[in-house]
CSV table of C-alpha atoms in Angstrom, one decimal:
chain,number,residue,atom,x,y,z
A,116,MET,CA,-28.1,-43.8,17.9
A,117,ASN,CA,-30.6,-42.0,16.3
A,118,LYS,CA,-29.1,-40.6,13.0
A,119,GLY,CA,-30.9,-37.2,13.6
A,120,ILE,CA,-28.6,-35.4,15.3
A,121,ARG,CA,-25.8,-34.4,13.3
A,122,HIS,CA,-22.6,-34.1,16.1
A,123,HIS,CA,-21.2,-31.3,14.0
A,124,VAL,CA,-17.7,-32.9,13.8
A,125,ARG,CA,-19.7,-30.5,12.6
A,126,PRO,CA,-19.4,-29.4,16.0
A,127,TYR,CA,-17.0,-32.4,14.3
A,128,THR,CA,-16.4,-24.8,16.4
A,129,VAL,CA,-14.5,-22.8,17.8
A,130,GLY,CA,-12.3,-25.7,19.6
A,131,SER,CA,-8.4,-26.4,19.4
A,132,LEU,CA,-7.0,-29.6,19.2
A,133,VAL,CA,-5.5,-31.1,22.2
A,134,ALA,CA,-2.0,-30.4,22.4
A,135,ALA,CA,0.6,-33.3,23.2
A,136,ALA,CA,3.8,-32.5,25.4
A,137,GLY,CA,7.2,-34.2,24.8
A,138,LEU,CA,10.9,-33.1,25.2
A,139,ALA,CA,13.4,-34.0,22.2
A,140,TRP,CA,16.9,-35.3,23.1
A,141,ILE,CA,20.6,-35.7,21.6
A,142,ALA,CA,22.3,-38.5,21.1
A,143,SER,CA,26.1,-37.5,21.7
A,144,PRO,CA,28.6,-40.1,20.1
A,145,ALA,CA,31.8,-41.8,21.4
A,146,ASN,CA,34.9,-39.7,21.5
A,147,ALA,CA,38.0,-40.7,19.1
A,148,GLN,CA,40.8,-42.7,20.9
A,149,ASP,CA,44.0,-41.8,20.6
A,150,MET,CA,46.4,-44.4,19.3
A,151,PRO,CA,50.0,-44.5,19.9
A,152,PRO,CA,52.2,-43.1,17.2
A,153,ALA,CA,53.5,-45.9,14.2
A,154,GLY,CA,56.7,-47.0,14.6
A,155,THR,CA,59.8,-45.8,12.2
A,156,LEU,CA,61.4,-48.4,10.1
A,157,THR,CA,65.8,-48.0,10.7
A,158,SER,CA,68.8,-49.7,9.0
A,159,SER,CA,72.3,-50.2,10.8
A,160,THR,CA,75.5,-51.7,9.7
A,161,ALA,CA,77.4,-54.0,12.1
A,162,GLU,CA,81.1,-52.6,12.7
A,163,GLY,CA,83.5,-54.1,10.5
A,164,GLN,CA,80.9,-55.6,7.9
A,165,SER,CA,80.4,-54.3,4.1
A,166,SER,CA,77.6,-52.2,4.0
A,167,PRO,CA,74.4,-54.1,2.4
A,168,PRO,CA,72.3,-52.7,-0.3
A,169,ALA,CA,69.9,-50.0,1.5
A,170,PRO,CA,66.9,-51.5,1.8
A,171,PRO,CA,63.8,-49.2,-0.2
A,172,PRO,CA,63.1,-46.1,1.6
A,173,SER,CA,60.1,-46.6,4.5
A,174,PRO,CA,57.1,-45.1,4.5
A,175,PRO,CA,57.3,-41.8,6.3
A,176,ALA,CA,56.1,-42.1,9.9
A,177,VAL,CA,52.9,-41.6,11.0
A,178,GLN,CA,52.4,-38.5,14.2
A,179,GLY,CA,49.4,-38.4,16.3
A,180,PRO,CA,46.3,-40.4,16.3
A,181,LEU,CA,45.1,-42.5,13.4
A,182,VAL,CA,42.2,-39.9,11.9
A,183,SER,CA,39.0,-41.8,10.7
A,184,THR,CA,38.8,-41.4,6.7
A,185,ASP,CA,35.1,-41.0,6.9
A,186,GLY,CA,35.5,-37.8,8.7
A,187,PRO,CA,34.5,-36.9,12.5
A,188,ALA,CA,30.8,-38.4,13.5
A,189,GLU,CA,28.8,-35.7,13.1
A,190,PRO,CA,26.0,-35.6,16.2
A,191,ARG,CA,22.8,-37.1,15.6
A,192,LYS,CA,19.4,-35.2,16.7
A,193,LYS,CA,16.4,-37.8,17.7
A,194,LYS,CA,13.3,-36.2,16.5
A,195,GLY,CA,10.5,-35.2,19.5
A,196,PHE,CA,7.1,-35.5,20.1
A,197,PHE,CA,6.2,-32.2,18.5
A,198,SER,CA,7.7,-33.1,15.1
A,199,ARG,CA,5.3,-35.6,14.3
A,200,PHE,CA,2.8,-33.0,13.9
A,201,ILE,CA,4.9,-31.0,11.5
A,202,ASP,CA,4.7,-31.9,8.0
A,203,GLU,CA,8.2,-32.5,6.4
A,204,GLU,CA,7.1,-30.9,2.9
A,205,ASP,CA,5.6,-27.4,4.0
A,206,HIS,CA,6.3,-27.8,7.7
A,207,GLY,CA,2.7,-27.0,8.4
A,208,LEU,CA,1.1,-28.8,11.5
A,209,ASP,CA,0.3,-31.8,10.5
A,210,PHE,CA,-1.8,-35.2,11.3
A,211,SER,CA,-0.3,-37.4,9.1
A,212,ASN,CA,2.8,-38.9,10.6
A,213,PHE,CA,1.3,-39.1,14.0
A,214,LEU,CA,-2.1,-41.0,12.6
A,215,ALA,CA,0.5,-43.5,10.6
A,216,GLY,CA,2.3,-44.7,13.9
A,217,GLY,CA,-1.4,-45.7,15.5
A,218,GLY,CA,-2.0,-42.3,16.6
A,219,PHE,CA,-5.5,-40.6,17.3
A,220,ILE,CA,-7.0,-37.2,16.6
A,221,PRO,CA,-8.7,-35.6,19.7
A,222,VAL,CA,-11.8,-34.3,18.3
A,223,PRO,CA,-13.9,-31.5,20.3
A,224,ILE,CA,-17.6,-32.2,19.7
A,225,ILE,CA,-19.0,-28.9,20.0
A,226,ILE,CA,-22.8,-29.4,19.0
A,227,THR,CA,-24.9,-26.5,17.6
A,228,GLU,CA,-27.9,-28.3,16.3
A,229,PRO,CA,-31.1,-26.1,17.6
A,230,ALA,CA,-32.6,-29.5,17.7
A,231,VAL,CA,-30.6,-30.0,21.1
A,232,ASP,CA,-30.1,-26.8,22.2
A,233,GLY,CA,-26.2,-27.1,21.8
A,234,GLY,CA,-24.1,-29.2,23.2
A,235,PHE,CA,-20.6,-30.8,24.0
A,236,GLY,CA,-19.0,-33.8,23.6
A,237,LEU,CA,-14.9,-35.2,23.0
A,238,ALA,CA,-14.3,-38.2,20.3
A,239,ALA,CA,-10.8,-39.6,19.7
A,240,ALA,CA,-10.4,-40.8,16.1
A,241,PHE,CA,-8.1,-43.0,15.0
A,242,ILE,CA,-7.3,-43.2,11.4
A,243,SER,CA,-4.7,-45.1,9.5
A,244,THR,CA,-4.1,-46.1,5.7
A,245,HIS,CA,-2.9,-49.3,4.4
A,246,PRO,CA,0.8,-48.9,2.7
A,247,GLY,CA,0.4,-48.8,-1.1
A,248,LYS,CA,-3.4,-48.5,-0.8
A,249,PRO,CA,-4.4,-44.9,-0.1
A,250,ARG,CA,-8.2,-45.4,-0.5
A,251,GLN,CA,-8.3,-48.4,2.2
A,252,ILE,CA,-8.9,-46.1,5.3
A,253,THR,CA,-9.4,-47.6,8.6
A,254,LYS,CA,-11.0,-45.4,11.4
A,255,HIS,CA,-11.7,-46.5,14.9
A,256,ILE,CA,-14.1,-43.7,16.8
A,257,ILE,CA,-15.2,-43.6,20.3
A,258,GLY,CA,-16.7,-40.6,21.6
A,259,ALA,CA,-19.7,-39.1,24.4
A,260,PHE,CA,-21.9,-36.4,24.2
A,261,LYS,CA,-24.1,-34.2,26.4
A,262,THR,CA,-26.7,-31.7,24.8
A,263,GLY,CA,-28.2,-28.7,26.7
A,264,ASN,CA,-31.8,-30.4,26.5
A,265,GLY,CA,-30.4,-33.5,28.6
A,266,SER,CA,-29.5,-35.9,25.6
A,267,ASP,CA,-26.1,-37.7,26.3
A,268,GLY,CA,-25.0,-40.5,24.9
A,269,ILE,CA,-21.6,-42.7,24.1
A,270,GLY,CA,-20.7,-44.9,20.9
A,271,TYR,CA,-18.1,-46.6,18.8
A,272,PHE,CA,-17.3,-46.6,15.7
A,273,GLN,CA,-15.5,-48.5,13.3
A,274,SER,CA,-15.0,-49.3,9.3
A,275,GLY,CA,-12.0,-50.8,7.5
A,276,TYR,CA,-11.4,-53.7,5.5
A,277,LEU,CA,-10.6,-57.5,5.0
A,278,PHE,CA,-9.0,-59.9,2.6
A,279,ASP,CA,-7.0,-57.8,1.1
A,280,GLY,CA,-9.5,-55.5,0.6
A,281,ARG,CA,-11.8,-57.3,-0.8
A,282,LEU,CA,-14.5,-56.7,1.9
A,283,ASN,CA,-14.9,-53.5,3.3
A,284,TYR,CA,-17.1,-53.5,6.7
A,285,LYS,CA,-18.6,-50.5,9.3
A,286,PHE,CA,-20.2,-51.5,12.6
A,287,GLY,CA,-21.7,-48.9,15.1
A,288,ILE,CA,-22.8,-49.4,18.9
A,289,GLY,CA,-23.8,-47.1,21.2
A,290,HIS,CA,-26.1,-46.1,24.2
A,291,GLY,CA,-28.1,-43.1,25.2
A,292,LYS,CA,-30.6,-40.8,25.9
A,293,ILE,CA,-31.8,-38.5,22.6
A,294,THR,CA,-34.4,-35.5,23.5
A,295,LEU,CA,-35.9,-34.2,20.0
A,296,GLU,CA,-39.2,-32.3,18.4
A,297,SER,CA,-41.0,-33.5,16.2
A,298,PHE,CA,-43.3,-31.4,13.9
A,299,PRO,CA,-47.1,-33.3,13.2
A,300,SER,CA,-49.7,-32.1,10.9
A,301,PHE,CA,-51.7,-31.2,13.9
A,302,ALA,CA,-49.1,-29.4,15.5
A,303,PRO,CA,-46.2,-27.2,13.6
A,304,GLN,CA,-44.9,-25.7,16.4
A,305,GLY,CA,-43.5,-29.0,17.6
A,306,VAL,CA,-43.7,-31.9,19.8
A,307,GLN,CA,-41.1,-33.0,22.4
A,308,TYR,CA,-40.2,-36.4,23.1
A,309,THR,CA,-37.9,-38.5,23.8
A,310,ASN,CA,-36.2,-41.9,23.4
A,311,LYS,CA,-34.0,-43.9,25.6
A,312,TYR,CA,-31.7,-46.3,23.8
A,313,ASP,CA,-30.2,-49.6,26.1
A,314,TYR,CA,-29.0,-50.4,22.7
A,315,GLY,CA,-28.2,-49.4,18.7
A,316,ILE,CA,-26.0,-51.6,16.9
A,317,LEU,CA,-25.4,-50.5,12.3
A,318,GLY,CA,-23.3,-52.9,10.4
A,319,SER,CA,-22.8,-53.9,6.9
A,320,ALA,CA,-20.1,-55.9,5.4
A,321,MET,CA,-19.8,-55.2,1.4
A,322,LEU,CA,-17.8,-57.7,-1.2
A,323,HIS,CA,-16.1,-55.9,-4.1
A,324,LEU,CA,-17.0,-57.6,-7.1
A,325,LYS,CA,-14.1,-57.5,-9.6
A,326,ASP,CA,-14.3,-54.3,-11.0
A,327,ASP,CA,-13.5,-53.5,-7.2
A,328,ARG,CA,-15.7,-49.7,-7.7
A,329,PHE,CA,-18.8,-52.1,-7.3
A,330,SER,CA,-19.8,-53.8,-3.9
A,331,LEU,CA,-22.7,-55.2,-2.5
A,332,GLY,CA,-23.7,-57.4,0.7
A,333,PRO,CA,-26.0,-57.1,4.0
A,334,LEU,CA,-26.8,-54.8,6.2
A,335,LEU,CA,-28.1,-55.0,10.0
A,336,ASP,CA,-30.1,-52.1,12.4
A,337,PHE,CA,-30.4,-53.7,15.6
A,338,ARG,CA,-32.0,-51.1,18.5
A,339,LYS,CA,-33.9,-51.1,22.0
A,340,LEU,CA,-35.4,-48.5,23.4
A,341,SER,CA,-38.3,-46.6,25.7
A,342,SER,CA,-39.8,-43.7,24.2
A,343,ARG,CA,-41.4,-41.1,26.2
A,344,LEU,CA,-44.2,-38.0,25.7
A,345,ASP,CA,-45.7,-36.2,28.4
A,346,ILE,CA,-48.5,-34.4,25.8
A,347,GLN,CA,-52.1,-35.7,26.7
A,348,GLY,CA,-54.8,-35.7,24.4
A,349,LEU,CA,-52.8,-36.3,20.9
A,350,PRO,CA,-54.2,-38.3,18.0
A,351,ASP,CA,-53.9,-41.9,18.7
A,352,ASP,CA,-52.1,-43.0,15.4
A,353,PHE,CA,-49.4,-40.4,16.6
A,354,ALA,CA,-49.0,-41.2,20.6
A,355,SER,CA,-49.3,-44.7,20.3
A,356,ASN,CA,-46.0,-44.5,19.3
A,357,PHE,CA,-44.7,-43.7,22.4
A,358,ASN,CA,-44.7,-44.6,26.0
A,359,HIS,CA,-43.6,-48.1,25.7
A,360,THR,CA,-40.4,-50.2,25.0
A,361,LEU,CA,-39.8,-50.6,21.4
A,362,HIS,CA,-37.3,-53.4,19.5
A,363,THR,CA,-36.6,-53.5,16.4
A,364,GLY,CA,-34.8,-55.5,14.3
A,365,ALA,CA,-33.9,-55.1,10.2
A,366,LEU,CA,-31.8,-57.1,7.6
A,367,GLY,CA,-31.6,-55.4,4.2
A,368,PHE,CA,-29.0,-55.0,1.2
A,369,GLY,CA,-27.1,-53.0,-0.5
A,370,PHE,CA,-25.8,-51.9,-3.7
A,371,HIS,CA,-22.8,-49.7,-4.0
A,372,PHE,CA,-20.1,-47.5,-6.5
A,373,ASP,CA,-17.2,-45.7,-5.4
A,374,ASN,CA,-14.5,-44.2,-7.1
A,375,ARG,CA,-13.7,-41.7,-5.3
A,376,ASP,CA,-10.0,-40.4,-5.0
A,377,ASN,CA,-9.8,-40.1,-1.2
A,378,PRO,CA,-13.1,-41.5,1.2
A,379,LEU,CA,-12.2,-38.7,3.6
A,380,THR,CA,-12.0,-35.6,1.9
A,381,PRO,CA,-13.0,-36.7,-1.4
A,382,THR,CA,-12.0,-33.9,-4.9
A,383,LYS,CA,-12.7,-36.2,-7.5
A,384,GLY,CA,-15.2,-38.9,-8.2
A,385,THR,CA,-18.2,-40.6,-7.3
A,386,ASN,CA,-19.8,-42.0,-4.1
A,387,ALA,CA,-23.6,-43.5,-5.1
A,388,TYR,CA,-25.5,-46.6,-3.4
A,389,ILE,CA,-29.0,-48.3,-3.4
A,390,GLU,CA,-30.1,-49.4,-0.1
A,391,GLY,CA,-32.9,-51.5,1.7
A,392,LYS,CA,-33.5,-52.7,5.3
A,393,PHE,CA,-36.6,-55.0,6.5
A,394,ASN,CA,-37.9,-54.7,9.7
A,395,ARG,CA,-39.7,-58.1,10.5
A,396,GLY,CA,-40.3,-60.1,13.7
A,397,ALA,CA,-38.4,-63.0,12.6
A,398,PHE,CA,-35.5,-60.5,13.1
A,399,GLY,CA,-36.4,-59.6,16.1
A,400,SER,CA,-38.4,-56.5,15.8
A,401,ASP,CA,-41.8,-55.6,17.3
A,402,ARG,CA,-43.1,-53.8,13.8
A,403,ASP,CA,-42.8,-54.7,10.4
A,404,TYR,CA,-41.3,-51.7,8.2
A,405,GLU,CA,-39.0,-50.9,5.4
A,406,THR,CA,-36.5,-48.3,4.7
A,407,TYR,CA,-34.9,-47.5,1.9
A,408,ALA,CA,-32.1,-44.9,0.5
A,409,VAL,CA,-30.8,-43.7,-3.2
A,410,GLU,CA,-27.6,-41.6,-2.7
A,411,THR,CA,-25.3,-40.2,-4.8
A,412,TYR,CA,-22.0,-38.0,-3.7
A,413,ALA,CA,-20.1,-36.9,-6.8
A,414,PHE,CA,-16.9,-34.6,-7.0
A,415,ASP,CA,-15.0,-32.9,-9.6
A,416,LYS,CA,-12.6,-29.9,-10.6
A,417,PHE,CA,-13.3,-26.6,-13.1
A,418,THR,CA,-9.4,-26.1,-12.7
A,419,SER,CA,-6.5,-26.9,-10.8
A,420,ASN,CA,-7.8,-24.5,-7.8
A,421,LEU,CA,-11.8,-24.8,-8.2
A,422,ARG,CA,-13.9,-27.7,-7.6
A,423,PHE,CA,-17.6,-28.6,-7.3
A,424,GLY,CA,-19.4,-31.8,-5.2
A,425,TYR,CA,-23.2,-32.5,-5.7
A,426,LYS,CA,-24.9,-34.5,-3.4
A,427,PHE,CA,-28.5,-36.4,-4.1
A,428,GLU,CA,-30.4,-37.7,-1.4
A,429,LEU,CA,-33.8,-39.9,-1.5
A,430,LYS,CA,-35.3,-41.8,1.3
A,431,ALA,CA,-38.2,-43.8,1.7
A,432,ILE,CA,-40.1,-45.3,4.7
A,433,ARG,CA,-43.3,-47.6,4.3
A,434,GLY,CA,-45.1,-50.2,6.6
A,435,ASP,CA,-45.8,-49.7,10.4
A,436,PHE,CA,-42.4,-47.6,10.8
A,437,PRO,CA,-42.4,-45.6,14.1
A,438,VAL,CA,-43.1,-41.8,13.4
A,439,TYR,CA,-39.8,-40.5,15.0
A,440,PHE,CA,-37.8,-43.2,12.2
A,441,ALA,CA,-39.8,-41.0,9.6
A,442,PRO,CA,-36.5,-39.6,7.1
A,443,ALA,CA,-35.9,-35.7,7.1
A,444,ILE,CA,-34.7,-33.1,5.4
A,445,ASP,CA,-30.7,-32.8,5.4
A,446,LEU,CA,-28.9,-29.9,4.7
A,447,ARG,CA,-26.7,-27.3,6.7
A,448,GLY,CA,-28.8,-24.9,8.0
A,449,VAL,CA,-32.0,-27.0,8.2
A,450,GLN,CA,-32.6,-28.1,11.9
A,451,ALA,CA,-32.6,-32.1,12.2
A,452,MET,CA,-35.9,-33.8,11.9
A,453,GLN,CA,-37.8,-30.6,11.9
A,454,TYR,CA,-39.6,-31.9,7.7
A,455,GLN,CA,-40.5,-35.6,8.0
A,456,GLY,CA,-42.1,-37.7,6.0
A,457,MET,CA,-42.3,-40.9,4.3
A,458,ASN,CA,-40.7,-39.4,1.0
A,459,VAL,CA,-37.3,-36.9,1.7
A,460,LEU,CA,-35.7,-35.4,-1.1
A,461,SER,CA,-32.3,-33.3,0.2
A,462,THR,CA,-29.8,-32.1,-2.8
A,463,GLU,CA,-26.7,-30.0,-1.8
A,464,LEU,CA,-24.0,-28.2,-4.1
A,465,GLU,CA,-20.6,-26.9,-2.9
A,466,LEU,CA,-17.7,-25.2,-4.2
A,467,THR,CA,-14.4,-25.2,-2.9
A,468,TRP,CA,-11.4,-22.5,-3.8
A,469,GLN,CA,-8.4,-24.1,-3.2
A,470,LEU,CA,-6.1,-21.4,-1.6
A,471,THR,CA,-3.1,-22.6,-0.9
A,472,PRO,CA,-2.1,-26.5,-0.4
A,473,ARG,CA,-3.5,-25.9,3.0
A,474,TRP,CA,-6.1,-23.4,2.7
A,475,ALA,CA,-9.5,-23.6,1.2
A,476,LEU,CA,-12.8,-21.6,1.1
A,477,LEU,CA,-16.4,-23.2,0.1
A,478,GLY,CA,-19.8,-22.0,-0.4
A,479,PHE,CA,-22.5,-24.0,-0.4
A,480,GLY,CA,-26.8,-24.1,-0.9
A,481,GLY,CA,-29.2,-26.5,-1.8
A,482,GLY,CA,-33.1,-27.4,-1.3
A,483,GLY,CA,-35.3,-30.4,-0.1
A,484,THR,CA,-38.9,-31.5,0.0
A,485,SER,CA,-40.7,-34.1,1.8
A,486,ASP,CA,-44.0,-35.7,1.3
A,487,GLY,CA,-46.5,-36.9,4.2
A,488,GLY,CA,-46.9,-39.8,2.2
A,489,SER,CA,-50.5,-42.1,3.0
A,490,ARG,CA,-50.3,-41.8,6.9
A,491,ARG,CA,-50.5,-38.3,6.9
A,492,ILE,CA,-49.0,-38.1,9.9
A,493,TYR,CA,-46.9,-35.0,8.9
A,494,LYS,CA,-47.8,-32.2,5.9
A,495,ASP,CA,-45.8,-32.0,2.6
A,496,SER,CA,-43.3,-29.4,3.6
A,497,GLY,CA,-43.1,-27.6,0.0
A,498,ALA,CA,-39.5,-26.6,-1.3
A,499,ILE,CA,-36.7,-25.6,1.9
A,500,TRP,CA,-33.5,-23.8,0.8
A,501,ALA,CA,-30.3,-23.0,2.7
A,502,GLY,CA,-26.9,-22.4,2.1
A,503,GLY,CA,-23.5,-20.9,3.5
A,504,ALA,CA,-19.9,-20.7,3.5
A,505,GLY,CA,-17.1,-22.1,5.0
A,506,PHE,CA,-13.3,-22.7,5.2
A,507,ARG,CA,-11.2,-25.5,5.2
A,508,TYR,CA,-7.5,-26.4,6.6
A,509,LYS,CA,-5.8,-29.8,5.7
A,510,LEU,CA,-5.1,-31.4,8.7
A,511,ALA,CA,-3.3,-34.9,7.7
A,512,ARG,CA,-1.8,-33.6,4.2
A,513,LYS,CA,-1.3,-37.7,3.4
A,514,LEU,CA,-4.4,-39.2,4.2
A,515,GLY,CA,-6.3,-36.3,2.3
A,516,PHE,CA,-8.4,-35.0,5.9
A,517,ASP,CA,-9.7,-31.6,5.7
A,518,ALA,CA,-11.2,-29.8,8.8
A,519,GLY,CA,-12.9,-26.5,9.4
A,520,MET,CA,-16.0,-24.4,9.8
A,521,ASP,CA,-19.5,-23.7,8.2
A,522,PHE,CA,-21.8,-21.0,8.8
A,523,ALA,CA,-24.7,-21.8,7.1
A,524,TYR,CA,-28.6,-20.3,7.2
A,525,GLY,CA,-32.0,-21.3,6.8
A,526,PRO,CA,-35.6,-21.2,7.7
A,527,GLY,CA,-34.6,-21.2,11.7
A,528,GLY,CA,-31.7,-18.7,11.2
A,529,PHE,CA,-28.0,-18.9,11.3
A,530,VAL,CA,-26.3,-22.4,13.0
A,531,PHE,CA,-22.5,-23.2,12.4
A,532,TYR,CA,-20.8,-26.6,12.7
A,533,LEU,CA,-17.3,-28.0,13.2
A,534,GLN,CA,-16.4,-30.4,9.9
A,535,PHE,CA,-13.7,-33.2,10.7
A,536,GLY,CA,-14.0,-34.7,6.9
A,537,HIS,CA,-16.2,-33.9,4.3
A,538,ALA,CA,-19.5,-32.1,5.6
A,539,TRP,CA,-21.4,-35.3,3.8
A,540,SER,CA,-18.9,-37.8,5.6
A,541,LEU,CA,-22.5,-39.0,7.8
A,542,GLY,CA,-23.7,-40.1,4.4
A,543,MET,CA,-21.6,-41.4,2.3
A,544,ASP,CA,-20.3,-45.2,2.2
């Protein structure tokens, strides 16, 4: 599906996780059984006979039932269903044990993105980690959504590791209809269009080098969509991108570096990569064009309770590309796809204050710019700024998985996001 829609989970607000129901039961031990009293040893003498030597004294008779030397059995309680959501360390709400047993987090997707007029959806996120290798996290996510402007979709995403962690993979498949606005230079107020995806398939397979912080490997991106634009009289170099079916097929290559302490909610380390994808007729694409990305996400701590994160994204597109696939500034507080161009830069700084082991407050701010490039379909944006604040709760302590809300202000006003994992998760490797 079009990555332009950020399902703010950052939506991924206000909504509570689905609570599960169950009863605890108690296993009663068997009652101790009474045993007959032990007999008493006696000696007697026959009449007229001399008395034999007295035998050694007999042990005292044991009266009453035998008692186990282990003491009485204590009643044992089997943990109830709800106990799987309570952390044994601080007794807080926590999904670690539930996920470790193959469970999932139901994620309400409350879409606050102005570009699609809000919306709602639901996803099930299955997350597990390799025993002894906490950085090797496997994710299975399935979800569906519907928005206020008529967009809807369903999709599945999976990522994990193979060959004892030497290869990590990602793939996703989606189907849906996305209605968005584009802001070309001749129509700064925006032009609405709809892309209906028969399918979109994205994937990668990254082989880790001897120093497993480094990995490289192939990328793929295949889509079939039909586009619709109902406005007449638009310039041909823009209008010709719509009202027909388009197949895209791209193969590419990526080189990645990752030494984050946790891939879900990092607190230290860097995730950086360089990628290029090439759409060609030989791969089934109706158009020949290329996309490039250079991205860095860095995390560290000032003190044990104060940490920071920094994002740098540089994206570019070249060739005979569909105008709606041009990259756009990606910042909290900026409407999706509002500032597009052939070259786009987005940067953001985030400060997090850990109030308690569970709760944290954060502030963030950033800027971006887009360059229209040689085709000049879009105007240069100039400097665009946005920022805000939010909070986090550690929802799965053993996985380092946070959830919370962000409140941002940008050129279009206020917007809020529901976050599961880090706000930059969609961009990070």
